[in-house]
Short mmCIF file of C-alpha atoms and ligand atoms in Angstrom, two decimals:
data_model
loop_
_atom_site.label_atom_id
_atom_site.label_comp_id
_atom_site.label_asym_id
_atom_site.label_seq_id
_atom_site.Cartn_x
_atom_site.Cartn_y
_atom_site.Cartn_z
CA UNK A 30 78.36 128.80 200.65
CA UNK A 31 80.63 125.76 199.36
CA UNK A 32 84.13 125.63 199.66
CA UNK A 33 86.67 125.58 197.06
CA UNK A 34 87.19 121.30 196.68
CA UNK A 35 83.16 121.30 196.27
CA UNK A 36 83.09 124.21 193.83
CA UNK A 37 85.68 122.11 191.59
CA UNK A 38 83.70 119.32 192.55
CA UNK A 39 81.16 120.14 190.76
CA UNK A 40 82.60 121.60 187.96
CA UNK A 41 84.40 118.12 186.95
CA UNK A 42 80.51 116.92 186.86
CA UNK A 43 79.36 119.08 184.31
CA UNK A 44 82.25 119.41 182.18
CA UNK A 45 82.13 116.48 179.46
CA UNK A 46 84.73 115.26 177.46
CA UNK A 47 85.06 117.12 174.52
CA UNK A 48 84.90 116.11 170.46
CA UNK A 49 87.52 115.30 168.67
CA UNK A 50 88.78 116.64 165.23
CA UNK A 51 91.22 115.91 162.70
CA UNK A 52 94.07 118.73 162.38
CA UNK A 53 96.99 119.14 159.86
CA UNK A 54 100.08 118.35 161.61
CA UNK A 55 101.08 121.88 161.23
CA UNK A 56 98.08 122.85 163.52
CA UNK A 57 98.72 120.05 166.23
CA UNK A 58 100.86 122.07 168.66
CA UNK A 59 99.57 122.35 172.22
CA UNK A 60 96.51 120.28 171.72
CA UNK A 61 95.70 117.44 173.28
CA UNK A 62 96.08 114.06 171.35
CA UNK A 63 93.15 111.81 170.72
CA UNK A 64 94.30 109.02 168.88
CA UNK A 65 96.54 106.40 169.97
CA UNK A 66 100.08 106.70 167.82
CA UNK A 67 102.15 103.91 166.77
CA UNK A 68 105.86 102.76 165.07
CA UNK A 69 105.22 102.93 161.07
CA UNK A 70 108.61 101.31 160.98
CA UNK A 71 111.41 99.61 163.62
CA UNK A 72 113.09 102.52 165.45
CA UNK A 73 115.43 103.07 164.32
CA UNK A 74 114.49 101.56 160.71
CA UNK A 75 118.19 100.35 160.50
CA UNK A 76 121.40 99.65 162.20
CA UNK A 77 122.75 103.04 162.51
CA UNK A 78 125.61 104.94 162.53
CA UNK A 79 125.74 106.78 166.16
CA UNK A 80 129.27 108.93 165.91
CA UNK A 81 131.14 109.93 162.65
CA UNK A 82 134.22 107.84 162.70
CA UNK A 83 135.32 104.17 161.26
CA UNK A 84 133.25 101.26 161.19
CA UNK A 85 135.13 97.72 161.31
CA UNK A 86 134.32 94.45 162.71
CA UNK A 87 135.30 94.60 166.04
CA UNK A 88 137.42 90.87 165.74
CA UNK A 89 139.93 92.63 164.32
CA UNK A 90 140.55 94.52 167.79
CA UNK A 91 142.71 91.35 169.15
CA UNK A 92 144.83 91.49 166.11
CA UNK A 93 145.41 94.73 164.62
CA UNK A 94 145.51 98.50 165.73
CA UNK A 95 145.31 99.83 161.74
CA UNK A 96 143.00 99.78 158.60
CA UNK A 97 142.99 100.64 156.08
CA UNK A 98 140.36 103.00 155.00
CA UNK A 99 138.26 101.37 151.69
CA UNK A 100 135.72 103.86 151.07
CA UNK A 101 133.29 106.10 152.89
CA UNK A 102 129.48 105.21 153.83
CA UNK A 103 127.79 108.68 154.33
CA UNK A 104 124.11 109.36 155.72
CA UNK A 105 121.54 108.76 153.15
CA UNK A 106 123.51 106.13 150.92
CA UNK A 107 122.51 102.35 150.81
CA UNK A 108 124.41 100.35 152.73
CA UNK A 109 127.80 99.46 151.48
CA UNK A 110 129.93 96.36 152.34
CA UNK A 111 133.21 96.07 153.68
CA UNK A 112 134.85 93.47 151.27
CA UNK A 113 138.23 93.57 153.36
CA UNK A 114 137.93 92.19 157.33
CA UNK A 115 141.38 94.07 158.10
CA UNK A 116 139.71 97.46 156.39
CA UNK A 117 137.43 100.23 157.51
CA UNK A 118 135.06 102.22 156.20
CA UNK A 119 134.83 105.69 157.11
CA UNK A 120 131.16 105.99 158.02
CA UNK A 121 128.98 109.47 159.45
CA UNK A 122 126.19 109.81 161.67
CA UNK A 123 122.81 108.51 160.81
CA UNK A 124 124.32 106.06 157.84
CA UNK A 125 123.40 102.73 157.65
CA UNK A 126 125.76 100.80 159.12
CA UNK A 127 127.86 98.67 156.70
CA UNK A 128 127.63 95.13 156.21
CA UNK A 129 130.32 93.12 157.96
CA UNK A 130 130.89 95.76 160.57
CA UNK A 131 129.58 95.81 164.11
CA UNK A 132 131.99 98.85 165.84
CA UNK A 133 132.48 102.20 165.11
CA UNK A 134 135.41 104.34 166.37
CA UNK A 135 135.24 107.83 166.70
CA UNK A 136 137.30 110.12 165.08
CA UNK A 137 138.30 111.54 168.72
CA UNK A 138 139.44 108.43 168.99
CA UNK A 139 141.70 107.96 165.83
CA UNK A 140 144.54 109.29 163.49
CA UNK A 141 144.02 108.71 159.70
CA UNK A 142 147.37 109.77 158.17
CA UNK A 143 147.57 108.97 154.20
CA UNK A 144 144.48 106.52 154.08
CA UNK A 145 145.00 104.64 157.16
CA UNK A 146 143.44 105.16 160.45
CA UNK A 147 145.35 104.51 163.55
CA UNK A 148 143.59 103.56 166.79
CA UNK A 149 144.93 106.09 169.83
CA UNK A 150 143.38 103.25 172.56
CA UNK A 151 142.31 99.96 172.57
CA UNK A 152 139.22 100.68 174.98
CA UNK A 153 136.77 99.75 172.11
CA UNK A 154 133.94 97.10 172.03
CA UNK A 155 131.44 95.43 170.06
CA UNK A 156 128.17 97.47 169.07
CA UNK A 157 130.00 100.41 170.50
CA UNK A 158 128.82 103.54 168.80
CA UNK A 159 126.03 101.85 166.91
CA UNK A 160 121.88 102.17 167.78
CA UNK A 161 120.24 99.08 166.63
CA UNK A 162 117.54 98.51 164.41
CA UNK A 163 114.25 98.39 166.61
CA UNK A 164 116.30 98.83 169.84
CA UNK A 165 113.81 102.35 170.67
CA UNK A 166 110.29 100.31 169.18
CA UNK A 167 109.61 97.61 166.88
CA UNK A 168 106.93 98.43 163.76
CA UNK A 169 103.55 98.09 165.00
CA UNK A 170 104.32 99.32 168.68
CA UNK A 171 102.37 101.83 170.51
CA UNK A 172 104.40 105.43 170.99
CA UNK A 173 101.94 107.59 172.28
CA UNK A 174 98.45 106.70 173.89
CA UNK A 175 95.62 109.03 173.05
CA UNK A 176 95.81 111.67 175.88
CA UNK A 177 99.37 112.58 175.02
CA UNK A 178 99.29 117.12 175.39
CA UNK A 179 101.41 117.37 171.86
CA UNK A 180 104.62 118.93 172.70
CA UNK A 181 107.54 119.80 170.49
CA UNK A 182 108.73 116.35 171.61
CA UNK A 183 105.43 114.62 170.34
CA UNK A 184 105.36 116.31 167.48
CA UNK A 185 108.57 114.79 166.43
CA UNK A 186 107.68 111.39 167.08
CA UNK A 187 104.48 112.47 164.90
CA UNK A 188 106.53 113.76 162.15
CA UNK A 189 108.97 110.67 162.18
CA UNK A 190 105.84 108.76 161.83
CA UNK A 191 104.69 110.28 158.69
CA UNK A 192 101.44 111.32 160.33
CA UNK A 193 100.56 114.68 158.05
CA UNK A 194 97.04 114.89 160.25
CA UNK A 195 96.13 113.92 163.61
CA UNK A 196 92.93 113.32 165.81
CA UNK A 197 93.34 115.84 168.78
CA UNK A 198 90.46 117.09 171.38
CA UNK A 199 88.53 119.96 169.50
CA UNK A 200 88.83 123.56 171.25
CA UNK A 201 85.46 124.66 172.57
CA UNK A 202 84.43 128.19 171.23
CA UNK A 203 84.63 131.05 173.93
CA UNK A 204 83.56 134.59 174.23
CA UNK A 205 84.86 136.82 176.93
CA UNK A 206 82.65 139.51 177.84
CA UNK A 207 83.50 142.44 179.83
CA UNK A 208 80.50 143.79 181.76
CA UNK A 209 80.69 147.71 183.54
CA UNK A 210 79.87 151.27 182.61
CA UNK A 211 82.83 152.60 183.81
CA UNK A 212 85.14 150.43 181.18
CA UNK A 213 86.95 152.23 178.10
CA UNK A 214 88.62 150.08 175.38
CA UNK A 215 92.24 150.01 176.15
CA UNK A 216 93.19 152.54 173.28
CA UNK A 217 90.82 155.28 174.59
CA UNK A 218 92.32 157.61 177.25
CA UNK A 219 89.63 157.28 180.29
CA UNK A 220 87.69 160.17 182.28
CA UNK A 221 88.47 160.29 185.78
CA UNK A 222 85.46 158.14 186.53
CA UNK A 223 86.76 155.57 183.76
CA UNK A 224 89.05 152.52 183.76
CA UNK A 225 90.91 150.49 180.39
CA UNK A 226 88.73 147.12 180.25
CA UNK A 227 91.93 144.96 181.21
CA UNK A 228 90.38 141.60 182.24
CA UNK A 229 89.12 140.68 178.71
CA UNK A 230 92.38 140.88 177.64
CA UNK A 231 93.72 139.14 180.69
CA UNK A 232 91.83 136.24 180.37
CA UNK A 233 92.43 135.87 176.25
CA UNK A 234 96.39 135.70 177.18
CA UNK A 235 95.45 133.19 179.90
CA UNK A 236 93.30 131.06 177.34
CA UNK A 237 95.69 131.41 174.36
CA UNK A 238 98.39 129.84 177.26
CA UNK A 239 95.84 126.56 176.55
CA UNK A 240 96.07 126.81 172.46
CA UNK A 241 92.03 128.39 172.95
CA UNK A 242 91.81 131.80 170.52
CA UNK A 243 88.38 133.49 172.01
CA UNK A 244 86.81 136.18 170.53
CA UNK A 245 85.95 139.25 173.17
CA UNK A 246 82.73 141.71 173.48
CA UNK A 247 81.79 144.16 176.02
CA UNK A 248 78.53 144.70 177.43
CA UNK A 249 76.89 147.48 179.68
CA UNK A 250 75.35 147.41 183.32
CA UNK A 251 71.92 147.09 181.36
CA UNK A 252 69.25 144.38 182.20
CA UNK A 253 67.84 144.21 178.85
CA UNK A 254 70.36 144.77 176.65
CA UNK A 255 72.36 142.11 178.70
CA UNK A 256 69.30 139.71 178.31
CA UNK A 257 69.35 140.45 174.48
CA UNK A 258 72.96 140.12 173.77
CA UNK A 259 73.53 137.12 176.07
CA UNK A 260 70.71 135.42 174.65
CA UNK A 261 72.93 135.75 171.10
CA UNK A 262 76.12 134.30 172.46
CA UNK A 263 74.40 131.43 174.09
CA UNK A 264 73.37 129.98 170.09
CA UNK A 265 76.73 131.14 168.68
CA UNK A 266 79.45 129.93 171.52
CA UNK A 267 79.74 126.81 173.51
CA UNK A 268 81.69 128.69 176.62
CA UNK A 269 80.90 132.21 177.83
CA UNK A 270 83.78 133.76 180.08
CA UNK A 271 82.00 137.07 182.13
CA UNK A 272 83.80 139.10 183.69
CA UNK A 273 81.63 141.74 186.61
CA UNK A 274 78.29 142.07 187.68
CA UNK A 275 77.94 138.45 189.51
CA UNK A 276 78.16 140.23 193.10
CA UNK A 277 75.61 141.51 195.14
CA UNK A 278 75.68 145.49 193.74
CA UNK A 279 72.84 147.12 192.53
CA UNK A 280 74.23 146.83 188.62
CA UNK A 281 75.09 143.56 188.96
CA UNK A 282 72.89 141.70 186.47
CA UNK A 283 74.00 138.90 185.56
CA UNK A 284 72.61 136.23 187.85
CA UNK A 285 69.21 137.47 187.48
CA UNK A 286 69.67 137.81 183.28
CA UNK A 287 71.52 134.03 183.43
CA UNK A 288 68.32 132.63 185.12
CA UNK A 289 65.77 134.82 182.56
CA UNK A 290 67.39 132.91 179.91
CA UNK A 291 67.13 129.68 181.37
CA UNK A 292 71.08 129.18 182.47
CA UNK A 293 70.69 126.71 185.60
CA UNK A 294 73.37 127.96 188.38
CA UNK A 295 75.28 125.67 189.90
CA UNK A 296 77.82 127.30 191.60
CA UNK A 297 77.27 131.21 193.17
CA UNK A 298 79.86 131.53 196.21
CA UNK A 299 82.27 130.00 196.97
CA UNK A 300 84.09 130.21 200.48
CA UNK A 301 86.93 131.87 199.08
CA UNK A 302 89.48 134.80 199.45
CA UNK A 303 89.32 136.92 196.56
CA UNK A 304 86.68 135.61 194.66
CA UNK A 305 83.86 135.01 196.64
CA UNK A 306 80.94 135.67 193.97
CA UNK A 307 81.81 133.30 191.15
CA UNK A 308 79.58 132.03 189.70
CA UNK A 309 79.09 128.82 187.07
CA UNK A 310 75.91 127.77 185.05
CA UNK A 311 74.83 125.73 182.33
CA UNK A 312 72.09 126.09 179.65
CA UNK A 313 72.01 122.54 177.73
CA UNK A 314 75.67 121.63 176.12
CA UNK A 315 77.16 125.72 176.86
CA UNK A 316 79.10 126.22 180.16
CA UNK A 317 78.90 129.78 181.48
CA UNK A 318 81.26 131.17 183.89
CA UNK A 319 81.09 134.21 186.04
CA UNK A 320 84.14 135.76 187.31
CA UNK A 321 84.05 138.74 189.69
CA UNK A 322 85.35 141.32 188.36
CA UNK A 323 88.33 142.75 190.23
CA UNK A 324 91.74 141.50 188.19
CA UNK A 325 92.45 138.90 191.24
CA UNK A 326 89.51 137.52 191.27
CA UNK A 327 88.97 137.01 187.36
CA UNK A 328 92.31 135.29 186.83
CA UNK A 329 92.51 133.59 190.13
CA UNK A 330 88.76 132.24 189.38
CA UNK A 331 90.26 131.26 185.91
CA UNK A 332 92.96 129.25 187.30
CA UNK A 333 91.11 127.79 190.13
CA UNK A 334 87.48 127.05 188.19
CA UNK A 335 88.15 127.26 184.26
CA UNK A 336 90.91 125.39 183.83
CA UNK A 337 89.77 122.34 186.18
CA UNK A 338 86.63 122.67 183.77
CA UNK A 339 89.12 122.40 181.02
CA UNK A 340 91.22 119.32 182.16
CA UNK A 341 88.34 117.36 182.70
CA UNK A 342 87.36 118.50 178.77
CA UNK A 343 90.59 117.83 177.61
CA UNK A 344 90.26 113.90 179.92
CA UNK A 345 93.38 115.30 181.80
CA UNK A 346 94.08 115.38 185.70
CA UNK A 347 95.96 118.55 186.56
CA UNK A 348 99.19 118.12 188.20
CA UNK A 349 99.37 119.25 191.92
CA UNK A 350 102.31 121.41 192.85
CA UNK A 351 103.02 122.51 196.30
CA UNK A 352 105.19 125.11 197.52
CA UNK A 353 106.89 126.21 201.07
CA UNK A 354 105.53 129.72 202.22
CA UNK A 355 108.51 131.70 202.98
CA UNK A 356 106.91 134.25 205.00
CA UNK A 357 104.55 134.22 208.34
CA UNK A 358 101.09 135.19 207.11
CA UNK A 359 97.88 135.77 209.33
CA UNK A 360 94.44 135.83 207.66
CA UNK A 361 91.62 135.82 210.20
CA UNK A 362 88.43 134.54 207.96
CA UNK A 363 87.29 131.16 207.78
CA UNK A 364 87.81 131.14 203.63
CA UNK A 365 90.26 129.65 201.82
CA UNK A 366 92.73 132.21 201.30
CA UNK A 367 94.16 132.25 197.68
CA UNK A 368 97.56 133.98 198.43
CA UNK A 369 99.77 136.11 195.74
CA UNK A 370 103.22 134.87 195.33
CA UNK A 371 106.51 135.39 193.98
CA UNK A 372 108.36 131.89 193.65
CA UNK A 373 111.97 130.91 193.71
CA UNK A 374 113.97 127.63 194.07
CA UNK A 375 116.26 127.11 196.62
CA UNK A 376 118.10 123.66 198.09
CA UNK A 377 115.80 121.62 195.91
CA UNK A 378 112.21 123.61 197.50
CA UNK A 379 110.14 125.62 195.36
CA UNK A 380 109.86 128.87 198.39
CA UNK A 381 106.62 131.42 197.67
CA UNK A 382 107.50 134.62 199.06
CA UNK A 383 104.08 136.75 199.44
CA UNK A 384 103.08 140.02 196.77
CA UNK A 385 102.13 142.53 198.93
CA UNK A 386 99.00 144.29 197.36
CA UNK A 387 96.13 146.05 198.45
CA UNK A 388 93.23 143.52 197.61
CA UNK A 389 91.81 142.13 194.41
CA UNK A 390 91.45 145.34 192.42
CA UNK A 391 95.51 145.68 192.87
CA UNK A 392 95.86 144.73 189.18
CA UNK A 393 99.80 146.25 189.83
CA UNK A 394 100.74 143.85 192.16
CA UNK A 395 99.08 140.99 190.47
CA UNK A 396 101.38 141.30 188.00
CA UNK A 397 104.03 140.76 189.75
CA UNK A 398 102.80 137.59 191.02
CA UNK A 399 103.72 134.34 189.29
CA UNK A 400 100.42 132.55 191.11
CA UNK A 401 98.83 132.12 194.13
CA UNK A 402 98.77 129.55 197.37
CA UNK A 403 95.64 128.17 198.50
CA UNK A 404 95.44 128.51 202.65
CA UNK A 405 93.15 126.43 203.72
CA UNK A 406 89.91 128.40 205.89
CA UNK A 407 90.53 126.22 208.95
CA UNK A 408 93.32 128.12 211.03
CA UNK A 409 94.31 131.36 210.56
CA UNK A 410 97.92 131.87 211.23
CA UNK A 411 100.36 130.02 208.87
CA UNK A 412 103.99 129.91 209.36
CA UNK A 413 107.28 130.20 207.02
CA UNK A 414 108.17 127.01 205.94
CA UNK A 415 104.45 125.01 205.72
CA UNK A 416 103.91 123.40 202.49
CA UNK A 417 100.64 124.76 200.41
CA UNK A 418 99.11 124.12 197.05
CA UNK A 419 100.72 126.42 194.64
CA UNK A 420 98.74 127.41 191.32
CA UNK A 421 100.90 129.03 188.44
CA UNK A 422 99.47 132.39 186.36
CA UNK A 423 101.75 131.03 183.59
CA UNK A 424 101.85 127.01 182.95
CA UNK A 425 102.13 125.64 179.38
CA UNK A 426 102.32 122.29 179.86
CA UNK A 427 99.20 120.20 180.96
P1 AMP B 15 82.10 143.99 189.62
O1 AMP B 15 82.46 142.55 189.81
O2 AMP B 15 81.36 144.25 188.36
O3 AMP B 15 81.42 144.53 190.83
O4 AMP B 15 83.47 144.76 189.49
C1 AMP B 15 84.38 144.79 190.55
C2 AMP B 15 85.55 145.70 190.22
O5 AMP B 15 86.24 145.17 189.12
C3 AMP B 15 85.14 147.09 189.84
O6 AMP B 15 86.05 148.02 190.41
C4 AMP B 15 85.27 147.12 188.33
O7 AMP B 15 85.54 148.38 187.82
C5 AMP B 15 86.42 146.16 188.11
N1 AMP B 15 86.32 145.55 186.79
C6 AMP B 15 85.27 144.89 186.28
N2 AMP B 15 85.52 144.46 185.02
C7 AMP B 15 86.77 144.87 184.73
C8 AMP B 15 87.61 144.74 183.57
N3 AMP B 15 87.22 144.13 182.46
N4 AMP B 15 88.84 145.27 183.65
C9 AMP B 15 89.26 145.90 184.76
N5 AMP B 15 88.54 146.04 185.86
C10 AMP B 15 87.30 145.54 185.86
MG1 MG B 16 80.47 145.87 187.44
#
């Protein structure tokens, strides 16, 4: 069985770089950027106004501590001239500064009594209160590379930019299919023998966290109906998300069905804790991916497996976040042991304090868990206070 690093391994070397589209700027949240982006115009396009005040030219500082107010340059009106050196002009936030002025003094900072304004302090400078033209980026200048995840952030600089579409990474099309006899839809009250089919839904909310809307299906513990049906999805989907029947019990299909149809596995086992039996296959451009089917290991498997898949789709790195176990834990097999955590911050240290649960079907505890530590299969007693990768349930950001 390979471990963990060579399961991921692998992954990264069948997972291409996906196509690009074009998207309405609307649409462009949370995907990632494929184009590079760059300055239609200086930033900003003027001299402008930073505080709502007076504007005078800041000579006048040695000489005089009043001036008289001439008129008022407000945001959105061409710039205006002050004709008058020993003037101001009353001028707002994001209005072009006036010609022949180079300070402005806030109003904090004044007292205008019958058309004059009267300086409090003398504390004032040159360029003070002003953001020059094509100080942030001159026209022509690169903003964002290609590769950027569009954030609220982006998007402004998009929108400033005038850019009404955008080239981002296209989503790949997924189904999520349930496998299991004993599984009910979720609105169905279940006979004793019976469970709600919860992992479908588990891993949609997990892939609409990445911007990906997938469509879901269930199928039974049935060798030729799961031949049939799979067979289907494979021409109409470019990712298949199973969840069940990858272990080694008697209804569990799917690795036999996967090879009927011609999936090549690349990946059954890994040396893990849960999770053991995942599985990952390919059948020409589609990626198929098995996860076992307790709730730990589906959405541990998802984290671990899927979304490395993903960030080498999306031409990403994932970022690696490591957090100090807060509790002595003892796990005697030689897997890696993917631990459930609660996290916290304290004195600067991101702490994981371990979810008690009762194993991988303990779909209570899980959530409770904001994600999991990865204990590495070489020694089996690991102390408060060691320092282990930390994977998040619930991570926006790329
Ligand atoms: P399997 O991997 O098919 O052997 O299933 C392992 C355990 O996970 C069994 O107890 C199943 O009932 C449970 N299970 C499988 N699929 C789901 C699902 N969609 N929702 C909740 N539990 C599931
Ligand atoms: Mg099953």
């Amino acid at each position: 069985m390979i471990s963990v690093s060579e399961a991921q391994e692998i992954l990264l070397k069948f997972s291409k770089k996906g196509p690009t589209e074009r998207v309405s700027f609307e649409n462009c949240l949370n995907r990632m950027l494929a184009e590079n982006i760059h300055a239609d115009r200086d930033a900003p396009p003027f001299d402008r106004v930073a505080m709502d005040g007076i504007a005078i030219q800041s000579d006048q500082l040695q000489i005089r501590q009043q001036f008289v107010i001439e008129d008022i340059q407000a945001a959105g009106q061409e710039q205006k001239s002050l004709n008058n050196p020993e003037n101001c002009l009353e001028v707002m936030t994001g209005a072009v500064l006036p010609a022949h002025t180079d300070c402005v003094i806030p109003y904090e900072k004044l007292i205008i009594k019958n058309g004059v304004a009267r300086l409090i302090s003398t504390d004032h400078k040159a360029f003070q209160n002003t953001h020059k033209k094509g100080i942030d980026a001159k026209k022509g200048e690169q903003l964002l590379p290609s590769g950027t995840w569009i954030h609220p952030g982006v998007k402004g600089v998009l929108a400033t930019t005038g850019h009404t579409e955008v080239e981002v990474v296209q989503l790949p099309k997924v189904m999520i299919c349930s496998t299991g006899d004993e599984l009910v839809p979720i609105q169905n009250t279940p006979l004793l023998h019976q469970i709600r089919r919860s992992n479908v839904y588990m891993l949609q909310a997990a892939l609409k966290d990445l911007n990906i809307e997938a469509h879901t299906t269930h199928l039974p513990d049935n060798k030729e109906e799961l031949n049939a049906s799979i067979g289907k999805l494979l021409e109409e989907y470019d990712l298949l998300l199973f969840s069940g029947a990858v272990s080694k019990g008697k209804y569990d299909f799917l690795p036999d069905v996967f090879e009927e149809l011609g999936i090549q596995i690349h990946i059954h086992g890994v040396k893990q804790k849960p999770g053991k039996p995942f599985l990952f296959g390919t059948k020409a451009e589609k990626s198929i991916f098995g996860f076992p089917g307790n709730p730990s290991s589906t959405l541990v498997c998802f984290h671990l497996y899927f979304k490395c898949w993903f960030n080498h789709y999306l031409g990403t790195s994932p970022k690696s976040n490591y957090a100090y176990l807060n509790k002595e834990v003892t796990f005697k097999k030689p897997l890696t042991n993917h631990l459930l955590i609660k996290s916290s911050f304290e004195d600067g240290k991101i702490l994981a304090e371990p979810v008690i649960n009762s194993g991988s079907g303990d779909l209570v505890h899980l959530a409770l868990a904001d994600g999991f530590l990865s204990l590495p299969p070489e020694k089996d007693t690991f102390k408060k206070g060691q320092l282990f990768p930390i994977t998040y349930f619930h991570q926006t950001d790329l």
